[in-house]
CSV table of C-alpha atoms in Angstrom, one decimal:
chain,number,residue,atom,x,y,z
A,1075,MET,CA,-9.6,13.2,-8.5
A,1076,LYS,CA,-11.6,10.5,-6.9
A,1077,GLN,CA,-11.8,9.5,-3.2
A,1078,LEU,CA,-9.7,6.2,-2.7
A,1079,LYS,CA,-10.2,3.4,-0.3
A,1080,ILE,CA,-6.6,2.5,0.7
A,1081,LEU,CA,-5.6,-0.5,2.7
A,1082,LEU,CA,-2.3,0.4,4.4
A,1083,ILE,CA,-0.3,-2.6,5.7
A,1084,GLU,CA,2.4,-1.4,8.1
A,1085,ASP,CA,3.6,-2.6,11.4
A,1086,ASP,CA,5.4,0.5,12.4
A,1087,SER,CA,2.9,2.9,14.1
A,1088,ILE,CA,5.1,6.1,13.4
A,1089,GLU,CA,5.0,5.2,9.6
A,1090,VAL,CA,1.1,4.7,9.9
A,1091,MET,CA,0.9,8.2,11.5
A,1092,LYS,CA,3.1,9.8,8.9
A,1093,PHE,CA,1.0,8.2,6.0
A,1094,ASN,CA,-2.2,9.3,7.7
A,1095,ARG,CA,-0.8,12.9,8.2
A,1096,VAL,CA,0.1,13.3,4.5
A,1097,LEU,CA,-3.3,12.1,3.4
A,1098,THR,CA,-5.1,14.5,5.9
A,1099,ASN,CA,-3.2,17.3,4.3
A,1100,LEU,CA,-4.5,16.3,0.8
A,1101,VAL,CA,-7.8,17.9,-0.2
A,1102,LEU,CA,-9.8,14.7,-0.7
A,1103,GLN,CA,-10.6,12.7,2.5
A,1104,HIS,CA,-9.4,9.2,1.4
A,1105,GLU,CA,-10.6,6.4,3.5
A,1106,ILE,CA,-7.6,4.4,5.2
A,1107,ILE,CA,-8.0,0.9,6.4
A,1108,GLU,CA,-5.1,-0.1,8.6
A,1109,ALA,CA,-3.6,-3.7,9.1
A,1110,ASN,CA,-0.5,-4.3,11.3
A,1111,ASN,CA,0.8,-7.2,9.0
A,1112,GLY,CA,-0.1,-9.5,6.1
A,1113,GLU,CA,-2.2,-11.9,8.1
A,1114,GLU,CA,-4.4,-9.2,9.6
A,1115,ALA,CA,-4.7,-7.8,6.1
A,1116,LEU,CA,-5.9,-11.0,4.6
A,1117,GLU,CA,-8.5,-11.3,7.4
A,1118,LEU,CA,-9.7,-7.8,6.5
A,1119,LEU,CA,-9.8,-8.7,2.7
A,1120,ASN,CA,-12.1,-11.7,3.6
A,1121,ASP,CA,-14.9,-9.2,4.4
A,1122,LYS,CA,-16.2,-8.2,1.0
A,1123,ASN,CA,-17.3,-4.9,2.5
A,1124,VAL,CA,-13.6,-4.1,3.0
A,1125,GLN,CA,-12.4,-4.1,-0.7
A,1126,PRO,CA,-9.9,-1.3,-1.2
A,1127,ASP,CA,-9.0,0.4,-4.4
A,1128,ILE,CA,-5.2,0.0,-3.7
A,1129,ILE,CA,-3.0,-1.6,-1.2
A,1130,VAL,CA,0.0,0.0,0.2
A,1131,LEU,CA,2.3,-2.2,2.1
A,1132,ASP,CA,5.6,-2.6,3.7
A,1133,LEU,CA,7.8,-5.6,3.0
A,1134,ASN,CA,9.4,-6.1,6.4
A,1135,MET,CA,6.5,-7.3,8.7
A,1136,PRO,CA,6.0,-9.8,11.4
A,1137,LYS,CA,4.0,-13.0,10.9
A,1138,LEU,CA,3.4,-12.8,7.2
A,1139,ASN,CA,6.0,-10.7,5.3
A,1140,GLY,CA,5.2,-8.4,2.2
A,1141,ILE,CA,6.3,-11.1,-0.3
A,1142,GLU,CA,4.4,-13.8,1.4
A,1143,PHE,CA,1.3,-11.5,1.4
A,1144,LEU,CA,1.6,-10.6,-2.2
A,1145,SER,CA,1.9,-14.3,-3.2
A,1146,ILE,CA,-1.4,-15.0,-1.5
A,1147,LEU,CA,-3.1,-11.9,-2.8
A,1148,LYS,CA,-2.1,-12.4,-6.4
A,1149,SER,CA,-3.3,-16.1,-6.4
A,1150,ASP,CA,-6.8,-15.0,-5.3
A,1151,ALA,CA,-9.2,-14.9,-8.3
A,1152,VAL,CA,-10.8,-11.5,-7.1
A,1153,LEU,CA,-8.1,-10.0,-4.9
A,1154,LYS,CA,-5.4,-10.3,-7.6
A,1155,TYR,CA,-6.9,-7.2,-9.4
A,1156,ILE,CA,-6.4,-4.8,-6.5
A,1157,PRO,CA,-3.1,-2.7,-7.3
A,1158,ALA,CA,-0.6,-3.3,-4.7
A,1159,ILE,CA,2.2,-0.8,-4.1
A,1160,ILE,CA,5.3,-1.4,-1.9
A,1161,LEU,CA,6.4,1.4,0.4
A,1162,THR,CA,9.6,0.3,2.0
A,1163,THR,CA,13.1,1.2,3.2
A,1164,SER,CA,14.4,-2.0,1.4
A,1165,ASN,CA,16.2,-1.0,-1.9
A,1166,ASN,CA,17.2,-4.8,-2.1
A,1167,HIS,CA,17.3,-5.7,-5.7
A,1168,LYS,CA,16.4,-9.2,-5.1
A,1169,ASP,CA,13.2,-8.0,-3.1
A,1170,MET,CA,12.3,-5.5,-5.8
A,1171,LEU,CA,12.6,-8.1,-8.5
A,1172,GLU,CA,10.6,-10.8,-6.5
A,1173,CYS,CA,7.8,-8.2,-6.1
A,1174,TYR,CA,7.5,-7.1,-9.7
A,1175,LYS,CA,7.5,-10.8,-10.7
A,1176,ILE,CA,4.5,-11.4,-8.5
A,1177,GLY,CA,2.7,-8.5,-10.0
A,1178,ILE,CA,3.0,-5.3,-7.9
A,1179,ALA,CA,1.9,-2.0,-9.3
A,1180,GLY,CA,4.7,0.1,-7.8
A,1181,TYR,CA,7.7,0.1,-5.5
A,1182,ILE,CA,8.4,3.2,-3.6
A,1183,LEU,CA,11.3,3.8,-1.3
A,1184,LYS,CA,10.7,5.6,1.9
A,1185,PRO,CA,12.9,8.7,1.7
A,1186,LEU,CA,14.8,10.0,4.8
A,1187,LYS,CA,13.5,13.5,4.5
A,1188,TYR,CA,9.9,14.0,5.5
A,1189,GLU,CA,9.3,16.7,2.7
A,1190,ASP,CA,10.5,14.0,0.2
A,1191,TYR,CA,8.0,11.5,1.7
A,1192,ILE,CA,5.2,14.0,1.5
A,1193,ASN,CA,6.0,14.4,-2.2
A,1194,ARG,CA,6.2,10.8,-2.9
A,1195,ILE,CA,2.9,9.8,-1.1
A,1196,GLN,CA,1.1,12.8,-2.8
A,1197,LYS,CA,2.2,11.6,-6.2
A,1198,LEU,CA,1.1,8.1,-5.5
A,1199,ILE,CA,-2.4,9.1,-4.3
A,1200,GLU,CA,-2.8,11.5,-7.3
A,1201,TYR,CA,-1.8,8.8,-9.7
A,1202,TRP,CA,-4.2,6.2,-8.4
A,1203,SER,CA,-6.9,8.8,-7.9
A,1204,CYS,CA,-7.1,9.3,-11.7
A,1205,ASN,CA,-6.7,5.7,-12.6
A,1206,GLU,CA,-9.7,3.5,-13.7
A,1207,LEU,CA,-9.8,0.9,-11.0
A,1208,ILE,CA,-11.6,-2.4,-11.0
A,1209,SER,CA,-14.4,-2.8,-8.3
A,1210,GLU,CA,-16.7,-5.6,-7.6
């Protein structure tokens, strides 16, 4: 498995800590770049040194929500190739459909039990660690 550079877009600090904790417990030291909302993430992505391998984002965020962020991301000639994975509590079918229409790479529901959360994040990271990813 290769080391990933992950852009995590999440406004809930507890969720950020949880995600970081799971990754710390995995063997590889993946690099996590954090953004609190879509607006902040777009600013980060303007810096060509901050090109992540994958983007993991929540849907319900202030300023620029997940769907708005994805629409901007997927309309960019370079950024549209970065796989975006939704990690959310929303199992709203309309949201899910909209995200897949825009072109997401996955939609993961945050489970209530921490053990299930660890399992899902681990699978997510393992999957993308063995994928061939496009880099500039």
